[in-house]
mmCIF file of C-alpha atoms and ligand atoms in Angstrom:
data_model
loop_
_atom_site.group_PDB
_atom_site.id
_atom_site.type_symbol
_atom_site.label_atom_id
_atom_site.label_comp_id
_atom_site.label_asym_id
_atom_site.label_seq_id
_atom_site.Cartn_x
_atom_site.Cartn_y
_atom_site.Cartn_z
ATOM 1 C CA UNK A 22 23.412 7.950 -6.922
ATOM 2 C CA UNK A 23 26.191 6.962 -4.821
ATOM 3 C CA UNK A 24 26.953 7.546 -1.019
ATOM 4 C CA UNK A 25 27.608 10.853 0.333
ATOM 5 C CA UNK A 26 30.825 11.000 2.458
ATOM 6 C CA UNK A 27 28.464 12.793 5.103
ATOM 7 C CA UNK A 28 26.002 9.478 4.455
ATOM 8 C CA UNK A 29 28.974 6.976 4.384
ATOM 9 C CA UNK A 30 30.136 8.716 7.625
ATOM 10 C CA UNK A 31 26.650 8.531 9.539
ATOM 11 C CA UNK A 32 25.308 4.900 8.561
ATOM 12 C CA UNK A 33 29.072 3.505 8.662
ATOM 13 C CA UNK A 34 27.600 1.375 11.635
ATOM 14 C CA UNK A 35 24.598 -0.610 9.400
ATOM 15 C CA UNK A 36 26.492 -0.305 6.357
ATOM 16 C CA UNK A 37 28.923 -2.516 8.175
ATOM 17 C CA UNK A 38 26.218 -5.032 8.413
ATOM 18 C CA UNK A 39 26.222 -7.357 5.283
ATOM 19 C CA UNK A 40 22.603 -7.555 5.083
ATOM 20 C CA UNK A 41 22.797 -3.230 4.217
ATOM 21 C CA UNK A 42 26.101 -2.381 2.937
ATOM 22 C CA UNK A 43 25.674 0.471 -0.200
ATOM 23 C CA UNK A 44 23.006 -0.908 -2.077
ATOM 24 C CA UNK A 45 21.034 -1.243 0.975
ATOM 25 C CA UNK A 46 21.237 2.058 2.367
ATOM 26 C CA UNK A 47 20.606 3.056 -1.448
ATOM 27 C CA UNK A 48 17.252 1.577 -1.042
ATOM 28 C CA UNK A 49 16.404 2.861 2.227
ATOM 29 C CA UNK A 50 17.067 6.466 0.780
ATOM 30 C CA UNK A 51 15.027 5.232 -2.013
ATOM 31 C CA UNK A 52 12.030 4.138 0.734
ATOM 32 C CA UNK A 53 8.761 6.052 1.585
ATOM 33 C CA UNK A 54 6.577 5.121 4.517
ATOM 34 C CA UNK A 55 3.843 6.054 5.462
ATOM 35 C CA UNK A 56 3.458 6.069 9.419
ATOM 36 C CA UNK A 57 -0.196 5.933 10.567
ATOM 37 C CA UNK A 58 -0.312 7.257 13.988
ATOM 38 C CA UNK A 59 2.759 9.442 16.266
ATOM 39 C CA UNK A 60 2.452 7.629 19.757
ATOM 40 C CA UNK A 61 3.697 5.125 21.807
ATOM 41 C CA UNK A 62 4.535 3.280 18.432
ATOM 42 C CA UNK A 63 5.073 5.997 15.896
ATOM 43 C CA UNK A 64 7.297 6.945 18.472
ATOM 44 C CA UNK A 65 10.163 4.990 17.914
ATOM 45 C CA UNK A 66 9.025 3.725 14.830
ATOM 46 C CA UNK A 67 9.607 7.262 13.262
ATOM 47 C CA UNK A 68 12.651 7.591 15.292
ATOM 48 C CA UNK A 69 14.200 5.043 14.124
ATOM 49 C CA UNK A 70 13.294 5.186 10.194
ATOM 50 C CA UNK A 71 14.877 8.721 10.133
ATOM 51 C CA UNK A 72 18.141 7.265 11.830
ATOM 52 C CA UNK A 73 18.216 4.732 9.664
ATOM 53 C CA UNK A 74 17.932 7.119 6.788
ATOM 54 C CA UNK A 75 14.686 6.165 4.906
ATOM 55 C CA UNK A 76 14.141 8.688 2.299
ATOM 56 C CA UNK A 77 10.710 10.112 2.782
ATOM 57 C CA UNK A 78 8.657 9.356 5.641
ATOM 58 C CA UNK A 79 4.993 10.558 5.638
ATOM 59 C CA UNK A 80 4.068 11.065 9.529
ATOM 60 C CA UNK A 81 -0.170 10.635 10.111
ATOM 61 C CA UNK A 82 -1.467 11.590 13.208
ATOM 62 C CA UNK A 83 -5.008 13.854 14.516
ATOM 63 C CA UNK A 84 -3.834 14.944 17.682
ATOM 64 C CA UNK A 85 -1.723 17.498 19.962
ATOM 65 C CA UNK A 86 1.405 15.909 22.551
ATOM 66 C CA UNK A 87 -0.297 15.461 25.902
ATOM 67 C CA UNK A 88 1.505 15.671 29.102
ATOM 68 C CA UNK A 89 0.227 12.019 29.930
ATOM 69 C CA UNK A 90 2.440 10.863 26.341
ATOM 70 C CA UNK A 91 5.655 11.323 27.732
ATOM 71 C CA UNK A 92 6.209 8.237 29.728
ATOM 72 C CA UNK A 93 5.830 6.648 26.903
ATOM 73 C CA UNK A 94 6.194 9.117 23.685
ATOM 74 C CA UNK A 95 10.302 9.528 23.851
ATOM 75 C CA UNK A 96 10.086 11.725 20.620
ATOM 76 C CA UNK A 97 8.635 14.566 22.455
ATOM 77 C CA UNK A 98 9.797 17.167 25.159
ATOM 78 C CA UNK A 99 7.563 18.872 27.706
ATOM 79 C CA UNK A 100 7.634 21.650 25.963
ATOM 80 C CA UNK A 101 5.867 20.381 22.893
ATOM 81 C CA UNK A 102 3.182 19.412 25.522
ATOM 82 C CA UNK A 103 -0.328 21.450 23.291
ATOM 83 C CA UNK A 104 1.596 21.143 20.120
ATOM 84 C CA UNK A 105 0.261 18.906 16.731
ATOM 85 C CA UNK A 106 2.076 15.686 16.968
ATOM 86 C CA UNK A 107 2.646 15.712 12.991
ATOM 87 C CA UNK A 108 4.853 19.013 13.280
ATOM 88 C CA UNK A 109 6.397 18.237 16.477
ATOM 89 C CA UNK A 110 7.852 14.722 15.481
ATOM 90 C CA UNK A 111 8.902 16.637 11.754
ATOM 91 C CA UNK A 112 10.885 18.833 13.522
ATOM 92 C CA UNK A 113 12.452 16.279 15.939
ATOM 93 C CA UNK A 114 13.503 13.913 13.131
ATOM 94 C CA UNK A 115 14.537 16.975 11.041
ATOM 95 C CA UNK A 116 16.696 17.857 13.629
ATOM 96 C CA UNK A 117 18.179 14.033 14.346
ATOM 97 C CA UNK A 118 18.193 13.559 10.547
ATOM 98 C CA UNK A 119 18.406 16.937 8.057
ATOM 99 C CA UNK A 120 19.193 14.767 5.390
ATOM 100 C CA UNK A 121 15.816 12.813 5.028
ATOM 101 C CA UNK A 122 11.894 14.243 3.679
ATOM 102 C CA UNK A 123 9.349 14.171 6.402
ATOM 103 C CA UNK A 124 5.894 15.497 5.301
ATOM 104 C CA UNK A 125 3.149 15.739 8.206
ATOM 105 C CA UNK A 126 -0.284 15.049 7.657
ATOM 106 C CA UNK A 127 -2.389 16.246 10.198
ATOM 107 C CA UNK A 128 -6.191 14.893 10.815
ATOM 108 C CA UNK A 129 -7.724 11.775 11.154
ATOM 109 C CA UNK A 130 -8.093 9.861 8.119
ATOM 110 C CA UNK A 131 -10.582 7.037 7.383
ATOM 111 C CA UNK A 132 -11.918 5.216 4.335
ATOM 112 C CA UNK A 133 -11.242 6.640 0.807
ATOM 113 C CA UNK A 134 -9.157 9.249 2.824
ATOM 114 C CA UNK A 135 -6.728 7.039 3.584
ATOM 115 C CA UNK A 136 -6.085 5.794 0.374
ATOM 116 C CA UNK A 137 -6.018 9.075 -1.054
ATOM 117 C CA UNK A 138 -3.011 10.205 1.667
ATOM 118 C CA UNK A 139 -0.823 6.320 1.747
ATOM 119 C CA UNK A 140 -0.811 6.378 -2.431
ATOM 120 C CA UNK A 141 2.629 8.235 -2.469
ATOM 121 C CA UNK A 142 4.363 5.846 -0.245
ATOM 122 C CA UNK A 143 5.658 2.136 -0.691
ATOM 123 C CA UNK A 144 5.395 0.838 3.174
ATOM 124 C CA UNK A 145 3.316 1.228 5.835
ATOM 125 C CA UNK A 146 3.471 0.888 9.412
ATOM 126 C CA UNK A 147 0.209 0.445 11.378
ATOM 127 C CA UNK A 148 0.829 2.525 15.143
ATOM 128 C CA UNK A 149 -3.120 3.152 15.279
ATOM 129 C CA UNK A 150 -4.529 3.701 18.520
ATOM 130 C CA UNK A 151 -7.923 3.038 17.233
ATOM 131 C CA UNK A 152 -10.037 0.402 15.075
ATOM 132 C CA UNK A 153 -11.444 1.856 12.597
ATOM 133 C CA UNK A 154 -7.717 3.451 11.486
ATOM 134 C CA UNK A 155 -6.621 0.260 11.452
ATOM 135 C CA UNK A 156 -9.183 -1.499 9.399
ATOM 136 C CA UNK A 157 -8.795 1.949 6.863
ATOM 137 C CA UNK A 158 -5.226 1.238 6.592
ATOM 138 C CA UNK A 159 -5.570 -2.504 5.961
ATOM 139 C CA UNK A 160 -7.953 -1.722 3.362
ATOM 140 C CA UNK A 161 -6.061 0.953 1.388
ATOM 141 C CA UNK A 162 -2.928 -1.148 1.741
ATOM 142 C CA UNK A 163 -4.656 -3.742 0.270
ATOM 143 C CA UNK A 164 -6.226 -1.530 -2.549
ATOM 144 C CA UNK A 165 -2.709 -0.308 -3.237
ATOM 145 C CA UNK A 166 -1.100 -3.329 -3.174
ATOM 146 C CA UNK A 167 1.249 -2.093 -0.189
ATOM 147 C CA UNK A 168 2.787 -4.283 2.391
ATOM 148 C CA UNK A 169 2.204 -3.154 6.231
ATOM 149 C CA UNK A 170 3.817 -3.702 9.566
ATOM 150 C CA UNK A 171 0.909 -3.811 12.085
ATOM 151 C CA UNK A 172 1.630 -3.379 16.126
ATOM 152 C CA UNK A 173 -0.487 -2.725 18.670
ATOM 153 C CA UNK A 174 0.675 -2.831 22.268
ATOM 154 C CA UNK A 175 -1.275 -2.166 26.143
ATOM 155 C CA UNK A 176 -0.238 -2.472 29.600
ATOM 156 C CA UNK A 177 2.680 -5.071 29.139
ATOM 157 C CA UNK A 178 1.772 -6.618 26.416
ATOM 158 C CA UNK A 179 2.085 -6.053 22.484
ATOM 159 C CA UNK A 180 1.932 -7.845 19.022
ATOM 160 C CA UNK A 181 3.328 -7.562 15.951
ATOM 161 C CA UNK A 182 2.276 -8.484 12.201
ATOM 162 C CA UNK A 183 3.581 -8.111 8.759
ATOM 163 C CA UNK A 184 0.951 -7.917 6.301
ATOM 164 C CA UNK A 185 1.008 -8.287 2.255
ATOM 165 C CA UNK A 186 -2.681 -7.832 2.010
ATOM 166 C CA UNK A 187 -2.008 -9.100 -1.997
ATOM 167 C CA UNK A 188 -0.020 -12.120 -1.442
ATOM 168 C CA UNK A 189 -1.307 -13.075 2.017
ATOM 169 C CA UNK A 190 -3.389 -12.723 4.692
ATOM 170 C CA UNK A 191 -4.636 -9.505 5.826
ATOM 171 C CA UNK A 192 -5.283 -7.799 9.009
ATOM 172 C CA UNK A 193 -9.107 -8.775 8.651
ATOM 173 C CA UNK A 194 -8.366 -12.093 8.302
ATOM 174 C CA UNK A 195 -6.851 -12.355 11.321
ATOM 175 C CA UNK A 196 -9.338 -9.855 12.847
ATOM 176 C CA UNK A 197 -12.361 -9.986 11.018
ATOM 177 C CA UNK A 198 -14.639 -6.780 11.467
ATOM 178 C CA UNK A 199 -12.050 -4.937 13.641
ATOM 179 C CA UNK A 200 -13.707 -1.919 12.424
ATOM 180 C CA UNK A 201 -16.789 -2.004 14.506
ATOM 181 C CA UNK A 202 -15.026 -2.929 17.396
ATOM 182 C CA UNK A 203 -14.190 -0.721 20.291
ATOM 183 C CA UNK A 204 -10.667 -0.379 21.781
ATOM 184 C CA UNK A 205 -9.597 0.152 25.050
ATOM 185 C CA UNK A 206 -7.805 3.459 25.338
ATOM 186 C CA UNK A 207 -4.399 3.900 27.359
ATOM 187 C CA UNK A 208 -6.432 5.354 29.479
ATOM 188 C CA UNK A 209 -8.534 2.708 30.687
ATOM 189 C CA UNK A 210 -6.298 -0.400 30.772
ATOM 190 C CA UNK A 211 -2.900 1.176 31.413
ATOM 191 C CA UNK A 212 0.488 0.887 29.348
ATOM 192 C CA UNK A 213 4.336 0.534 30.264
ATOM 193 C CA UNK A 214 6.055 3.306 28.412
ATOM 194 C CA UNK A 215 9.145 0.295 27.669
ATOM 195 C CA UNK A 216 5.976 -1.865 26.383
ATOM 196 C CA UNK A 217 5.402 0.644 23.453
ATOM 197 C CA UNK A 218 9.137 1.141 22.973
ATOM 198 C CA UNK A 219 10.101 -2.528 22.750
ATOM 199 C CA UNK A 220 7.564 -3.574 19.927
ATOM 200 C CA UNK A 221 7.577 -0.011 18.213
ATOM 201 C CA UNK A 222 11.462 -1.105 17.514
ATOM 202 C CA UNK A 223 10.650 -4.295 16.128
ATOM 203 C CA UNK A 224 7.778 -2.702 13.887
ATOM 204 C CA UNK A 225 10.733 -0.257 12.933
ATOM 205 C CA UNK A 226 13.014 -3.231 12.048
ATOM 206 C CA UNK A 227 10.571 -5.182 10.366
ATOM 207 C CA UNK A 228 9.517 -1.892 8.047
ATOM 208 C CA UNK A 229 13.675 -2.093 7.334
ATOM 209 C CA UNK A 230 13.600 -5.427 6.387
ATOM 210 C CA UNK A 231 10.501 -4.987 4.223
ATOM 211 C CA UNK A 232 12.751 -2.460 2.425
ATOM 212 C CA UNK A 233 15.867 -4.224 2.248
ATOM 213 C CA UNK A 234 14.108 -7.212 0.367
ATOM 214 C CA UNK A 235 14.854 -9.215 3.944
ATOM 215 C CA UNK A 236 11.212 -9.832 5.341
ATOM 216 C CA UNK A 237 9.864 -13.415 5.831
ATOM 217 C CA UNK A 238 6.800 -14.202 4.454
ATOM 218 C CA UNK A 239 3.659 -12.292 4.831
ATOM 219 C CA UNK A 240 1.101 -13.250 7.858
ATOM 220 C CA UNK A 241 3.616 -13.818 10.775
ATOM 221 C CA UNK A 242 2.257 -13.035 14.481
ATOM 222 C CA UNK A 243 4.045 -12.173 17.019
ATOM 223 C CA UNK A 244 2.576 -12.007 20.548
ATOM 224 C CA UNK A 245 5.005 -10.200 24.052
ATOM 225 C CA UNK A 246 3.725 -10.404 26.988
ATOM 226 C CA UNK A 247 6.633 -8.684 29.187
ATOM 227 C CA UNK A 248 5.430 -9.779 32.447
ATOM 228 C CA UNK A 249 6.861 -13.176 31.968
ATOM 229 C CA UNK A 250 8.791 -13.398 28.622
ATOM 230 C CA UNK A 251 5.899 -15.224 27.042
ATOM 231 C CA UNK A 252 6.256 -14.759 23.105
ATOM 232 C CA UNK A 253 3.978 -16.531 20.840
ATOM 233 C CA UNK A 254 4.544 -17.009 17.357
ATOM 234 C CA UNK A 255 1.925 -18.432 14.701
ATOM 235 C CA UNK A 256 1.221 -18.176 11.037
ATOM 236 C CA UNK A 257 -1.990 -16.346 10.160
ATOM 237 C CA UNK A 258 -4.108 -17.919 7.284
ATOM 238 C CA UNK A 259 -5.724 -16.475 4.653
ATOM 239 C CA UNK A 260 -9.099 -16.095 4.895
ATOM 240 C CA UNK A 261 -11.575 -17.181 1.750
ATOM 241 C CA UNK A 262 -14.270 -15.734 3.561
ATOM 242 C CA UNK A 263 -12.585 -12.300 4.945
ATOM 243 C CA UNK A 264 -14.668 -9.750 4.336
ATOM 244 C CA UNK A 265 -11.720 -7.467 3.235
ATOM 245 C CA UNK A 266 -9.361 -9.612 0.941
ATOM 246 C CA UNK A 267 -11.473 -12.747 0.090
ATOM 247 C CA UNK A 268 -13.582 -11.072 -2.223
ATOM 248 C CA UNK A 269 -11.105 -8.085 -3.134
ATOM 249 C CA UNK A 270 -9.751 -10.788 -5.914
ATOM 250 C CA UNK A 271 -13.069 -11.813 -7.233
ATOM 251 C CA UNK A 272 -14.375 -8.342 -7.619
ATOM 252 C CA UNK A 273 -11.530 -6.394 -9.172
HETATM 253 ZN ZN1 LIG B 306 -8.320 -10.700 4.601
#
């Protein structure tokens, strides 16, 4: 179906861009992601996906907006402060973005679960705040044959990862038993609100690209640190031995 006026009017700016133009924002309408967790990362992450005008965005997330999110959590206002994160950020992007789907999914999800709830989308973006989310989401991406954006960011530093868990590497083979591990919470080690904001908007450009047909091949790293414009970039390998992947091809 071809462009609204309203949508010609309102994405004029990308559509400009020769990389988008029609077809592209066609496909982004098209789109459904799935975004695992409504922080720091989901923040501008989901922000920026309604903007842009993805079509349906699922929006994960088990817990209310704290006071102590705002520094950091630009989607909220104060006065969402006790509220579910899930309905808040629905109605914010509703309200940037009426034209779009936004379902909320409240509640932590974790093994089967999470297969069960990412199965309608096409994309996923990893803004976790825990392990054992993340390894859940790598392995239901991988059993749905989904690509994934993965960030993770704390204090002044962040990295960035896409994953294509059935063409590449995936997030265990880079990490391998992240689901046992613990994770230092916000809490303990600190975190520049800009910090979350500046790789959240890369994860948000890097779930466009996926979309557009533009991404680069699966298994890139990405490594910020802010405190001295260090950036690191490597290739991640595929792992015979993952405990995720290598024998997902031998089994199924
Ligand atoms: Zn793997």
């Amino acid at each position: 179906m071809a462009l609204t006026e309203e949508e010609s009017l309102r994405y004029s700016r990308q559509l400009a861009l020769p990389e988008i133009g029609p077809a592209g924002q066609e496909k982004l309408r098209a789109a459904r992601v799935a975004v695992v967790g409504a922080g720091g990362l989901g923040s501008p992450v989901l922000a920026y996906l309604a903007g842009a005008g993805v079509g349906e965005i699922g929006v994960f997330d088990s817990g209310p907006v704290e006071l102590s999110n705002l520094h950091r959590q630009p989607l909220y206002a104060a006065a969402d402060v006790g509220t579910p994160k899930t309905a808040a950020a629905r109605r914010r992007l509703l309200e940037a973005n009426p034209g779009i789907t936004v379902v909320a999914r409240e509640g932590r999800l974790t093994g089967a679960d999470m297969a069960a709830a990412l199965a309608p989308y096409r994309f996923a973006a990893d803004c976790c705040d825990n392990f054992a989310t993340r390894a859940a989401l790598n392995r239901a991406c991988l059993e749905l044959g989904i690509p994934f954006v993965h960030a993770a960011v704390g204090q002044m530093e962040g990295q960035l990862a896409v994953f294509d868990p059935r063409r590449g590497p995936c997030l265990e083979c880079m990490w391998p038993g992240i689901g046992s591990e613990k994770e230092r919470s916000g809490a303990e080690a600190g975190i520049l609100g800009p910090a979350a904001g500046a790789i959240g908007c890369l994860q948000a450009a890097e779930i466009i690209k996926l979309i557009l047909g533009l991404g680069g091949p699966a298994g890139r790293f990405l490594m910020f640190d802010l405190r001295g414009w260090t950036v690191t970039a490597a290739e991640i390998k595929k792992r015979p031995d993952c405990p995720v992947c290598g024998s997902y091809f031998t089994t199924v």
